[in-house]
């Protein structure tokens, strides 16, 4: 992905993962550092990540959330309560948040990551969408917090770069099919522009259309819409399409993803555009390109000098390499399961340890392969490919050894391990595995199995069938005691040795001695001890009854109904079957329609290459093969 994008900073929204879902190929990306903000209580929901290329840029501060109420890892102090030299600043005040939504709740869904570079503050956001009425208040509260944070940072004299999925259509140029939508909802264009979310966006960007007087505290715009600055009149510049309608091929979508910057860095950018041809999501990437040299305070300097901590670059030349020590507390590389991991490449080139050497007695020299060099925490590209291969195949023992070694705490130290001293106790040696009990058993003195045991022949030979009882012989004491038929049968079978198939038992079960009898215990005479009795019972049982063959019945129904044929659309192609989900009397009904994508007009068309007007309810279609 990173090779395809060819970027130095990548902001991803809607990751839909939790911390337990993080893998090596997400965190230990060779040459990249990453910062996540994941949801705390909803599984597979929202989430934002920012990847930074270590060879070009390195942040000096990082935070999760938009309000500053979250805490850094392993700390109980909120970001907004940290010392001034450790916080990014610009946190919203209670007066700037008009909603009753708690600040912690706003930052509980993993919707914002903020990185500060010496050049500017980067804010990556995934703004909530209005799915239903229950989310309107939360959405507006998040927008207010975002507006306050950006304006506060600008007032502090810091440059801001805001990017991500804002879920806001700025004006009529940024969506397809707007006239039909307004007509359907009986809404005017001014009303459409004046909705709270669009009003916020048009008030914060330069050149935005604001109906009426600006809101209090939002009188002046502070950000520039870079894509519109470079393409002010370009139609169809959409970044999101509805997958359910297959609207992307016909470019029937909306522009809801933005790259915005403050005035002080606007001239740094030489290009901004969308990559509508890059597939893989219902959104397409949006990018902005910064010049290699920029003007700051009247002086032209290389951009790398102000995109890294002081002393890492000077006049565009690297002074020192990036190392694990440059990771900020919120970096995913410092998560315990990923911290100080060994390079996979080193695992493959290391000499094999003798097989008889215990794991805990590994020589110290083997652990010294992990050094404090700048590339210790990164994995080579080839190693990443190998890791992906091992994730899908477990046939190679060497591959599994590589994975287990990567997570071994004994191999994750970055400092050399001192030699073992003589006074230290001998290393613990794992005892040998016990041999299987079945192989270690000595022959028993018993000559046969016990009452509750079975021999091997007992699984091969057929068990003696349970004899049936003649209904005419239902009474009679057995040794003066009362027994049920089941108890008597079990007693007889327990004392009877196993016999081969077709042979007769040595002793017949005398059912006539049973005093009480349950009529449900014996339903027919198929279990008689003689074949003649079995045949007679089968004949008597089948008299006057009809036996239904399920296979024959299935064939009959198939001949009756036949295979349903999918109808053809106006293009002569098979229609697709869908189900109505819109609430109403037709909710749940299935129908057929043209499978081609929706056209640019957003309507079904006749005589074009896009979706035609074919529509058939499944209940009205009776075509069969």
Coordinates of C-alpha atoms in Angstrom, one line a residue:
X1 CA 0.0 0.0 0.0
X2 CA 2.7 2.5 0.9
X3 CA 4.6 1.8 -2.3
X4 CA 1.4 2.5 -4.3
X5 CA 0.6 5.7 -2.5
X6 CA 4.2 7.0 -2.6
X7 CA 3.6 9.3 0.4
X8 CA 5.6 10.3 3.5
X9 CA 2.5 10.7 5.8
X10 CA -0.5 8.4 5.4
X11 CA -3.7 9.1 7.4
X12 CA -6.3 6.3 7.4
X13 CA -9.8 6.5 8.7
X14 CA -12.3 3.8 9.7
X15 CA -9.8 1.2 10.5
X16 CA -12.5 -0.9 12.3
X17 CA -10.0 -2.8 14.5
X18 CA -9.2 -3.1 18.2
X19 CA -5.9 -3.4 19.9
X20 CA -6.1 -7.2 20.0
X21 CA -6.4 -7.2 16.2
X22 CA -3.1 -5.4 15.6
X23 CA -0.6 -7.5 13.7
X24 CA 3.1 -7.2 12.7
X25 CA 2.2 -6.0 9.2
X26 CA 0.2 -3.2 10.7
X27 CA 2.6 -2.0 13.3
X28 CA 6.2 -3.1 12.4
X29 CA 6.1 -1.7 8.9
X30 CA 9.7 -1.3 7.7
X31 CA 10.7 2.3 7.7
X32 CA 7.5 3.6 9.2
X33 CA 6.1 4.7 12.6
X34 CA 2.4 4.5 13.3
X35 CA -0.1 6.1 15.8
X36 CA -3.5 4.7 16.4
X37 CA -6.7 6.0 18.0
X38 CA -9.0 2.9 18.5
X39 CA -12.5 2.7 19.9
X40 CA -12.7 1.8 23.5
X41 CA -16.0 0.0 23.7
X42 CA -17.4 -0.6 20.2
X43 CA -15.9 -3.6 18.4
X44 CA -15.0 -3.1 14.7
X45 CA -16.0 0.5 14.7
X46 CA -14.4 3.7 13.4
X47 CA -10.7 4.1 14.3
X48 CA -7.9 6.4 12.9
X49 CA -4.2 5.7 12.1
X50 CA -1.4 7.9 11.0
X51 CA 1.8 6.4 9.4
X52 CA 4.9 8.5 9.1
X53 CA 8.0 7.6 7.0
X54 CA 10.9 7.7 9.4
X55 CA 13.4 8.7 6.8
X56 CA 11.5 11.9 6.0
X57 CA 9.6 13.1 9.1
X58 CA 9.3 12.4 12.8
X59 CA 6.7 14.1 15.1
X60 CA 7.7 15.7 18.3
X61 CA 4.4 15.3 20.1
X62 CA 1.4 13.0 19.6
X63 CA -2.1 12.7 21.1
X64 CA -5.2 10.7 20.8
X65 CA -8.7 12.3 20.7
X66 CA -9.9 15.8 19.9
X67 CA -10.6 17.1 23.4
X68 CA -7.4 16.2 25.3
X69 CA -9.2 14.3 28.0
X70 CA -7.6 11.0 27.2
X71 CA -4.4 9.9 28.9
X72 CA -1.0 8.8 27.4
X73 CA -0.1 5.1 27.8
X74 CA 0.9 4.0 31.3
X75 CA -0.2 7.4 32.7
X76 CA -3.2 8.7 34.6
X77 CA -2.6 12.4 33.6
X78 CA -4.7 13.7 30.8
X79 CA -3.1 15.2 27.7
X80 CA -4.5 18.6 28.5
X81 CA -3.0 18.4 32.0
X82 CA 0.5 17.6 31.0
X83 CA 3.3 20.3 31.4
X84 CA 3.1 23.0 28.7
X85 CA 6.2 21.7 27.0
X86 CA 4.7 18.2 26.6
X87 CA 1.2 19.1 25.3
X88 CA 0.1 20.2 21.9
X89 CA -2.4 22.8 23.2
X90 CA -5.5 24.4 21.9
X91 CA -7.9 22.2 23.9
X92 CA -11.6 23.2 23.7
X93 CA -13.0 25.0 26.7
X94 CA -16.3 24.2 28.3
X95 CA -17.8 27.3 26.9
X96 CA -16.9 26.2 23.3
X97 CA -18.8 22.9 23.7
X98 CA -22.5 23.7 23.5
X99 CA -23.7 20.1 23.8
X100 CA -24.3 18.0 26.9
X101 CA -22.2 15.2 25.5
X102 CA -19.4 14.3 27.8
X103 CA -15.9 15.0 26.5
X104 CA -14.8 11.5 27.3
X105 CA -17.6 10.1 25.3
X106 CA -16.6 12.2 22.3
X107 CA -13.2 10.6 22.4
X108 CA -14.3 7.1 23.1
X109 CA -15.0 6.1 19.5
X110 CA -11.4 6.5 18.2
X111 CA -12.0 9.4 15.8
X112 CA -8.9 11.6 16.0
X113 CA -5.1 11.4 16.1
X114 CA -3.0 14.6 16.4
X115 CA 0.7 14.8 15.6
X116 CA 2.8 17.9 16.0
X117 CA 5.8 18.6 13.8
X118 CA 8.0 21.7 14.1
X119 CA 6.3 22.9 10.9
X120 CA 2.6 22.3 11.8
X121 CA 0.0 20.3 13.7
X122 CA -1.5 17.5 11.8
X123 CA -5.0 16.5 12.7
X124 CA -6.4 13.3 11.2
X125 CA -10.2 12.9 11.9
X126 CA -13.1 10.6 11.1
X127 CA -16.1 12.7 11.7
X128 CA -19.4 11.0 12.7
X129 CA -22.1 10.6 10.1
X130 CA -25.8 11.2 10.6
X131 CA -27.2 7.7 10.4
X132 CA -30.3 8.4 12.4
X133 CA -31.7 10.9 14.8
X134 CA -29.9 9.4 17.8
X135 CA -26.6 10.5 16.4
X136 CA -27.4 14.1 15.6
X137 CA -26.4 15.5 18.9
X138 CA -23.1 13.5 19.1
X139 CA -22.2 14.5 15.5
X140 CA -22.7 18.2 16.3
X141 CA -20.8 18.0 19.5
X142 CA -17.8 16.4 17.7
X143 CA -17.9 19.1 15.0
X144 CA -18.0 21.8 17.7
X145 CA -15.0 20.3 19.4
X146 CA -13.1 20.0 16.1
X147 CA -13.9 23.6 15.2
X148 CA -12.8 24.9 18.6
X149 CA -9.5 22.9 18.6
X150 CA -8.5 24.1 15.2
X151 CA -9.3 27.8 15.9
X152 CA -7.5 27.6 19.3
X153 CA -4.4 26.2 17.7
X154 CA -4.3 28.9 15.1
X155 CA -4.8 31.6 17.7
X156 CA -1.8 30.1 19.5
X157 CA 0.3 30.9 16.4
X158 CA 0.6 27.2 15.3
X159 CA 0.0 26.1 11.7
X160 CA -2.7 23.4 11.3
X161 CA -3.3 20.8 8.6
X162 CA -6.7 19.1 9.0
X163 CA -7.5 16.1 6.9
X164 CA -9.7 13.1 6.8
X165 CA -13.3 11.9 6.3
X166 CA -15.4 14.8 7.5
X167 CA -18.7 13.3 6.2
X168 CA -19.8 16.7 5.0
X169 CA -20.7 17.8 1.5
X170 CA -19.5 21.4 1.3
X171 CA -21.8 22.7 -1.6
X172 CA -23.8 21.7 -4.6
X173 CA -20.6 21.2 -6.7
X174 CA -19.5 18.4 -4.3
X175 CA -22.4 15.9 -4.8
X176 CA -24.3 14.3 -7.7
X177 CA -28.0 14.3 -8.2
X178 CA -28.6 17.2 -5.8
X179 CA -31.5 18.8 -7.7
X180 CA -33.5 15.6 -7.6
X181 CA -32.7 15.1 -3.9
X182 CA -33.8 18.7 -3.0
X183 CA -37.0 18.2 -5.0
X184 CA -37.8 14.9 -3.3
X185 CA -37.2 16.4 0.2
X186 CA -38.9 19.8 -0.6
X187 CA -35.8 21.7 0.3
X188 CA -34.2 24.8 -1.2
X189 CA -30.5 25.1 -1.9
X190 CA -30.1 27.7 0.8
X191 CA -31.6 25.4 3.3
X192 CA -29.2 22.6 2.1
X193 CA -26.2 24.9 2.5
X194 CA -27.4 26.1 6.0
X195 CA -27.5 22.7 7.7
X196 CA -25.3 22.8 10.8
X197 CA -22.5 20.6 9.5
X198 CA -22.2 22.4 6.2
X199 CA -22.5 25.7 7.9
X200 CA -19.5 24.8 10.1
X201 CA -17.4 23.7 7.1
X202 CA -18.2 26.8 5.1
X203 CA -17.4 29.1 8.0
X204 CA -14.0 27.5 8.8
X205 CA -12.7 27.5 5.2
X206 CA -11.9 30.5 3.0
X207 CA -14.4 31.1 0.2
X208 CA -17.2 29.2 1.9
X209 CA -20.8 30.1 1.3
X210 CA -22.4 31.3 4.5
X211 CA -26.1 32.1 4.6
X212 CA -26.8 35.0 6.9
X213 CA -24.5 36.2 9.6
X214 CA -21.6 34.0 10.8
X215 CA -22.0 32.3 14.1
X216 CA -20.4 33.8 17.2
X217 CA -16.7 32.8 17.4
X218 CA -16.7 31.7 13.8
X219 CA -16.6 35.0 12.1
X220 CA -13.3 34.5 10.4
X221 CA -12.2 31.5 8.3
X222 CA -8.9 29.9 9.2
X223 CA -8.4 27.0 6.7
X224 CA -8.0 26.6 3.0
X225 CA -9.7 23.8 0.9
X226 CA -6.6 22.7 -1.0
X227 CA -8.3 20.5 -3.6
X228 CA -10.6 23.4 -4.5
X229 CA -7.7 25.8 -4.6
X230 CA -6.0 23.8 -7.3
X231 CA -9.3 22.7 -9.0
X232 CA -11.8 25.4 -8.3
X233 CA -14.3 24.6 -11.1
X234 CA -13.7 20.8 -11.6
X235 CA -17.1 18.9 -11.6
X236 CA -17.5 15.3 -10.4
X237 CA -14.5 15.6 -8.1
X238 CA -16.0 13.0 -5.7
X239 CA -14.3 10.9 -3.1
X240 CA -17.0 8.6 -1.9
X241 CA -19.6 6.4 -3.7
X242 CA -22.4 4.2 -2.4
X243 CA -21.2 0.6 -2.8
X244 CA -24.7 -0.9 -2.5
X245 CA -25.8 0.9 -5.7
X246 CA -22.5 0.2 -7.5
X247 CA -22.3 4.0 -8.2
X248 CA -18.6 4.3 -8.5
X249 CA -18.2 3.3 -12.2
X250 CA -20.7 6.0 -13.2
X251 CA -19.1 8.5 -10.8
X252 CA -22.4 9.1 -8.9
X253 CA -21.0 10.2 -5.6
X254 CA -20.0 13.0 -3.2
X255 CA -16.9 14.8 -1.9
X256 CA -16.7 14.3 1.8
X257 CA -12.9 13.8 2.3
X258 CA -10.7 16.9 2.6
X259 CA -7.2 18.2 3.0
X260 CA -7.3 21.6 4.7
X261 CA -4.5 23.9 5.8
X262 CA -4.0 27.2 7.6
X263 CA -2.9 30.3 5.8
X264 CA 0.7 30.2 7.0
X265 CA 1.5 27.0 5.1
X266 CA -0.8 27.4 2.1
X267 CA 2.0 28.4 -0.3
X268 CA 4.0 25.4 0.7
X269 CA 1.7 23.0 -1.3
X270 CA 2.4 22.5 -5.0
X271 CA -0.5 20.1 -5.7
X272 CA -3.6 18.6 -4.2
X273 CA -6.0 16.2 -5.9
X274 CA -7.9 12.9 -5.5
X275 CA -6.9 9.5 -6.7
X276 CA -10.3 8.2 -8.0
X277 CA -8.7 5.4 -9.9
X278 CA -7.2 3.7 -6.8
X279 CA -9.7 1.1 -5.7
X280 CA -10.1 -0.9 -2.5
X281 CA -12.7 1.1 -0.6
X282 CA -15.9 3.0 -1.0
X283 CA -13.6 6.1 -0.7
X284 CA -10.7 7.2 -2.8
X285 CA -7.5 8.8 -1.4
X286 CA -7.1 12.5 -1.3
X287 CA -3.5 14.0 -1.2
X288 CA -1.6 17.2 -0.9
X289 CA 2.1 17.6 -2.0
X290 CA 4.5 19.9 -0.1
X291 CA 7.5 21.5 -1.9
X292 CA 11.0 20.2 -1.0
X293 CA 11.9 23.8 0.0
X294 CA 9.6 26.2 1.7
X295 CA 9.7 29.8 2.9
X296 CA 9.4 30.3 6.6
X297 CA 10.0 33.6 8.3
X298 CA 11.3 35.0 5.1
X299 CA 14.0 32.3 4.8
X300 CA 13.9 29.3 2.3
X301 CA 14.7 26.1 4.1
X302 CA 14.4 22.4 3.2
X303 CA 11.2 20.9 4.4
X304 CA 13.0 18.0 6.2
X305 CA 14.6 20.5 8.6
X306 CA 11.2 21.4 10.1
X307 CA 9.5 18.1 9.8
X308 CA 11.9 16.4 12.2
X309 CA 13.1 17.0 15.8
X310 CA 15.9 19.5 16.1
X311 CA 19.3 18.1 15.3
X312 CA 18.1 15.3 13.0
X313 CA 18.4 17.3 9.8
X314 CA 20.4 20.4 8.9
X315 CA 20.3 22.1 5.6
X316 CA 18.5 19.1 4.2
X317 CA 21.2 16.7 5.3
X318 CA 20.6 14.0 7.9
X319 CA 22.7 14.5 11.0
X320 CA 21.6 11.4 12.9
X321 CA 19.5 8.3 12.1
X322 CA 16.0 7.7 13.4
X323 CA 16.0 5.2 16.2
X324 CA 13.5 3.5 18.6
X325 CA 14.2 6.3 21.1
X326 CA 12.5 8.8 18.8
X327 CA 9.2 7.0 19.2
X328 CA 6.6 9.0 21.2
X329 CA 4.7 7.3 24.1
X330 CA 1.6 6.9 21.9
X331 CA 3.5 5.1 19.1
X332 CA 2.2 1.6 18.4
X333 CA 5.7 0.4 18.2
X334 CA 5.9 0.8 22.0
X335 CA 2.9 -1.5 22.7
X336 CA 4.3 -4.3 24.8
X337 CA 3.7 -7.0 22.3
X338 CA 5.6 -5.1 19.6
X339 CA 8.2 -3.2 21.6
X340 CA 11.8 -4.0 20.8
X341 CA 11.0 -6.8 18.5
X342 CA 13.8 -8.5 16.6
X343 CA 14.1 -8.1 12.9
X344 CA 12.8 -11.1 11.0
X345 CA 15.7 -10.9 8.6
X346 CA 18.1 -11.4 11.5
X347 CA 16.2 -14.5 12.4
X348 CA 16.8 -16.1 9.1
X349 CA 20.5 -15.3 8.9
X350 CA 21.3 -16.4 12.5
X351 CA 23.2 -19.6 13.1
X352 CA 21.1 -22.5 14.3
X353 CA 21.3 -23.3 17.9
X354 CA 22.2 -27.0 18.6
X355 CA 19.0 -28.9 19.1
X356 CA 20.0 -30.4 22.4
X357 CA 20.6 -26.9 24.0
X358 CA 17.7 -25.9 26.3
X359 CA 15.9 -22.7 25.4
X360 CA 16.8 -20.9 28.6
X361 CA 20.5 -21.7 28.1
X362 CA 20.9 -19.8 24.8
X363 CA 24.4 -18.3 24.7
X364 CA 24.6 -14.6 25.2
X365 CA 26.2 -14.1 21.8
X366 CA 23.0 -15.0 20.1
X367 CA 21.1 -12.2 21.9
X368 CA 23.7 -9.7 20.8
X369 CA 22.3 -9.8 17.2
X370 CA 19.8 -7.2 18.4
X371 CA 21.7 -4.0 18.8
X372 CA 20.9 -0.3 19.4
X373 CA 21.4 0.4 15.7
X374 CA 18.8 2.6 14.0
X375 CA 17.4 -0.4 12.0
X376 CA 16.8 -2.6 15.0
X377 CA 13.1 -2.1 15.3
X378 CA 12.3 -2.2 11.6
X379 CA 11.7 -5.2 9.4
X380 CA 13.0 -5.5 5.9
X381 CA 10.6 -5.7 3.0
X382 CA 11.5 -9.3 2.2
X383 CA 10.9 -10.2 5.8
X384 CA 7.4 -8.8 5.6
X385 CA 6.6 -11.0 2.6
X386 CA 7.9 -14.0 4.5
X387 CA 5.7 -13.1 7.5
X388 CA 2.6 -12.9 5.3
X389 CA 3.4 -16.3 3.9
X390 CA 3.7 -17.8 7.3
X391 CA 0.4 -16.4 8.3
X392 CA -1.4 -18.5 5.6
X393 CA 0.7 -21.6 5.8
X394 CA 1.9 -23.8 8.7
X395 CA 3.7 -26.5 6.7
X396 CA 7.2 -25.3 7.3
X397 CA 8.6 -25.8 10.9
X398 CA 11.3 -23.2 10.2
X399 CA 8.6 -20.5 9.5
X400 CA 6.8 -21.3 12.7
X401 CA 10.1 -21.0 14.5
X402 CA 10.6 -17.6 13.1
X403 CA 7.3 -16.4 14.4
X404 CA 7.8 -17.8 17.9
X405 CA 11.2 -16.3 18.1
X406 CA 9.9 -12.9 17.2
X407 CA 7.7 -12.9 20.3
X408 CA 10.2 -14.5 22.6
X409 CA 11.0 -12.0 25.5
X410 CA 14.5 -13.5 25.7
X411 CA 15.2 -12.3 22.2
X412 CA 13.6 -8.8 22.4
X413 CA 16.3 -7.1 24.5
X414 CA 18.2 -4.3 22.7
X415 CA 21.3 -4.3 25.0
X416 CA 23.9 -7.1 25.0
X417 CA 23.3 -9.9 27.5
X418 CA 26.2 -10.3 30.0
X419 CA 27.9 -13.6 30.3
X420 CA 26.6 -15.9 33.0
X421 CA 28.6 -15.8 36.2
X422 CA 30.0 -18.9 37.9
X423 CA 28.1 -18.3 41.1
X424 CA 24.7 -18.2 39.3
X425 CA 22.7 -21.4 39.6
X426 CA 22.6 -23.8 36.7
X427 CA 20.0 -23.0 34.2
X428 CA 16.7 -24.7 34.5
X429 CA 16.3 -27.6 32.1
X430 CA 12.9 -28.6 31.0
X431 CA 12.2 -32.2 32.0
X432 CA 11.7 -34.7 29.1
X433 CA 8.2 -35.3 28.0
X434 CA 6.5 -38.3 29.5
X435 CA 6.0 -41.2 27.2
X436 CA 2.5 -42.1 26.2
X437 CA 0.8 -44.1 28.9
X438 CA -0.5 -46.6 26.4
X439 CA 3.1 -47.5 25.3
X440 CA 4.5 -47.6 28.8
X441 CA 2.0 -49.9 30.3
X442 CA 3.2 -53.3 31.4
X443 CA 1.1 -56.4 30.7
X444 CA -1.4 -56.8 33.5
X445 CA -1.9 -59.9 35.5
X446 CA -5.6 -59.9 34.6
X447 CA -6.5 -62.4 31.9
X448 CA -9.5 -60.5 30.6
X449 CA -11.3 -57.2 30.8
X450 CA -13.2 -56.1 33.8
X451 CA -16.9 -55.7 33.9
X452 CA -16.7 -52.1 32.7
X453 CA -14.0 -52.7 30.1
X454 CA -14.1 -53.6 26.5
X455 CA -11.7 -55.6 24.4
X456 CA -10.5 -54.7 20.9
X457 CA -12.6 -57.6 19.5
X458 CA -15.6 -55.9 21.2
X459 CA -15.4 -53.0 18.7
X460 CA -15.0 -55.3 15.7
X461 CA -17.5 -58.0 16.4
X462 CA -21.2 -57.2 16.4
X463 CA -22.8 -57.0 19.8
X464 CA -25.4 -59.6 20.7
X465 CA -28.8 -58.3 19.8
X466 CA -31.1 -57.6 22.7
X467 CA -33.7 -60.4 22.7
X468 CA -37.3 -59.5 22.6
X469 CA -39.9 -60.8 25.0
X470 CA -42.9 -62.9 24.0
X471 CA -45.9 -60.9 25.1
X472 CA -47.6 -64.2 26.2
X473 CA -44.8 -64.7 28.8
X474 CA -44.9 -61.5 30.8
X475 CA -45.4 -62.8 34.4
X476 CA -43.3 -64.8 36.7
X477 CA -40.9 -64.1 39.6
X478 CA -37.2 -64.2 39.2
X479 CA -35.7 -65.6 42.4
X480 CA -38.5 -64.1 44.3
X481 CA -37.4 -60.5 43.4
X482 CA -39.1 -57.9 41.2
X483 CA -37.0 -56.7 38.3
X484 CA -37.8 -54.4 35.3
X485 CA -37.2 -55.8 31.8
X486 CA -34.3 -53.5 31.3
X487 CA -32.6 -54.5 34.5
X488 CA -33.1 -58.2 33.6
X489 CA -31.8 -57.8 30.1
X490 CA -28.7 -55.9 31.3
X491 CA -28.0 -58.7 33.9
X492 CA -28.3 -61.3 31.2
X493 CA -26.0 -59.5 28.8
X494 CA -23.4 -58.7 31.4
X495 CA -23.0 -62.4 32.2
X496 CA -23.0 -63.4 28.5
X497 CA -19.8 -63.5 26.5
X498 CA -19.6 -61.8 23.1
X499 CA -20.5 -64.0 20.2
X500 CA -19.8 -63.7 16.5
X501 CA -22.3 -62.4 14.1
X502 CA -25.1 -64.8 13.4
X503 CA -24.3 -67.1 16.4
X504 CA -26.8 -67.8 19.2
X505 CA -26.2 -66.9 22.8
X506 CA -25.3 -69.7 25.1
X507 CA -28.3 -68.9 27.4
X508 CA -31.6 -67.7 26.4
X509 CA -33.2 -64.7 28.1
X510 CA -36.3 -65.9 29.9
X511 CA -38.6 -63.0 29.6
X512 CA -41.5 -65.0 31.0
X513 CA -40.1 -64.6 34.5
X514 CA -40.5 -60.8 34.4
X515 CA -43.3 -59.8 36.7
X516 CA -43.9 -56.3 35.4
X517 CA -43.6 -55.2 31.8
X518 CA -43.5 -51.8 30.1
X519 CA -45.4 -52.0 26.8
X520 CA -43.3 -49.1 25.4
X521 CA -40.1 -51.0 25.8
X522 CA -40.7 -53.3 22.9
X523 CA -42.4 -51.9 19.8
X524 CA -42.0 -54.8 17.4
X525 CA -40.4 -58.3 17.1
X526 CA -37.5 -57.4 14.8
X527 CA -34.9 -58.3 17.5
X528 CA -35.8 -61.9 17.8
X529 CA -33.0 -64.4 18.2
X530 CA -34.0 -66.3 15.1
X531 CA -33.9 -65.2 11.5
X532 CA -37.3 -66.7 10.9
X533 CA -38.9 -64.7 13.6
X534 CA -37.2 -61.5 12.2
X535 CA -38.6 -62.1 8.7
X536 CA -42.1 -62.7 10.1
X537 CA -41.9 -59.5 12.2
X538 CA -40.8 -57.5 9.2
X539 CA -43.7 -58.7 7.1
X540 CA -46.2 -58.1 9.9
X541 CA -44.8 -54.6 10.6
X542 CA -45.1 -53.6 6.9
X543 CA -48.6 -54.6 6.4
X544 CA -51.1 -51.8 5.6
X545 CA -48.4 -49.1 5.7
X546 CA -46.9 -46.8 2.9
X547 CA -43.2 -46.2 3.0
X548 CA -42.1 -42.8 1.6
X549 CA -38.7 -42.6 -0.1
X550 CA -37.3 -39.1 0.6
X551 CA -35.0 -39.2 -2.5
X552 CA -37.9 -40.1 -4.8
X553 CA -40.0 -37.3 -3.2
X554 CA -37.2 -34.7 -3.8
X555 CA -36.9 -35.7 -7.5
X556 CA -40.7 -35.4 -7.8
X557 CA -40.7 -31.9 -6.3
X558 CA -37.8 -30.9 -8.6
X559 CA -39.6 -32.0 -11.6
X560 CA -42.7 -30.1 -10.5
X561 CA -41.0 -26.8 -9.6
X562 CA -38.0 -26.8 -11.9
X563 CA -35.0 -24.5 -11.7
X564 CA -35.8 -20.8 -11.5
X565 CA -34.5 -18.8 -14.4
X566 CA -33.2 -15.3 -13.7
X567 CA -34.9 -12.6 -15.9
X568 CA -33.0 -10.6 -18.4
X569 CA -32.7 -6.8 -18.4
X570 CA -32.9 -4.5 -21.4
X571 CA -29.2 -5.2 -22.1
X572 CA -29.9 -8.9 -22.5
X573 CA -28.0 -9.6 -19.3
X574 CA -29.0 -11.5 -16.1
X575 CA -30.6 -9.3 -13.5
X576 CA -29.4 -9.2 -9.9
X577 CA -31.7 -10.2 -7.0
X578 CA -31.9 -7.7 -4.1
X579 CA -34.1 -7.3 -1.0
X580 CA -36.0 -4.2 0.0
X581 CA -34.7 -2.8 3.3
X582 CA -36.5 0.5 3.3
X583 CA -39.2 0.6 6.0
X584 CA -42.7 0.2 4.6
X585 CA -45.1 -2.3 3.2
X586 CA -42.5 -3.7 0.8
X587 CA -39.8 -4.2 3.4
X588 CA -38.3 -7.7 3.0
X589 CA -39.6 -8.3 -0.5
X590 CA -37.1 -9.4 -3.1
X591 CA -36.9 -8.1 -6.6
X592 CA -34.8 -8.2 -9.8
X593 CA -33.1 -5.2 -11.4
X594 CA -30.3 -4.4 -13.9
X595 CA -26.9 -5.4 -12.5
X596 CA -25.0 -2.6 -14.3
X597 CA -23.7 0.4 -12.3
X598 CA -25.7 3.5 -11.8
X599 CA -25.1 6.3 -14.4
X600 CA -23.9 9.8 -13.7
X601 CA -27.4 11.1 -13.7
X602 CA -28.2 8.9 -10.7
X603 CA -31.4 7.6 -12.5
X604 CA -32.1 4.5 -14.5
X605 CA -31.5 5.2 -18.1
X606 CA -32.6 3.8 -21.4
X607 CA -30.3 3.1 -24.3
X608 CA -27.1 3.8 -22.4
X609 CA -24.3 1.6 -21.0
X610 CA -25.5 2.2 -17.4
X611 CA -28.3 0.7 -15.4
X612 CA -31.6 0.3 -17.3
X613 CA -35.1 0.6 -16.0
X614 CA -35.7 -3.2 -15.6
X615 CA -37.5 -3.9 -12.3
X616 CA -39.4 -7.1 -11.5
X617 CA -40.8 -8.2 -8.1
X618 CA -39.7 -11.8 -7.4
X619 CA -43.3 -12.7 -6.6
X620 CA -44.3 -11.6 -10.1
X621 CA -41.7 -13.6 -11.9
X622 CA -42.5 -17.3 -12.6
X623 CA -39.9 -18.2 -15.2
X624 CA -38.5 -21.7 -14.7
X625 CA -36.2 -23.9 -16.7

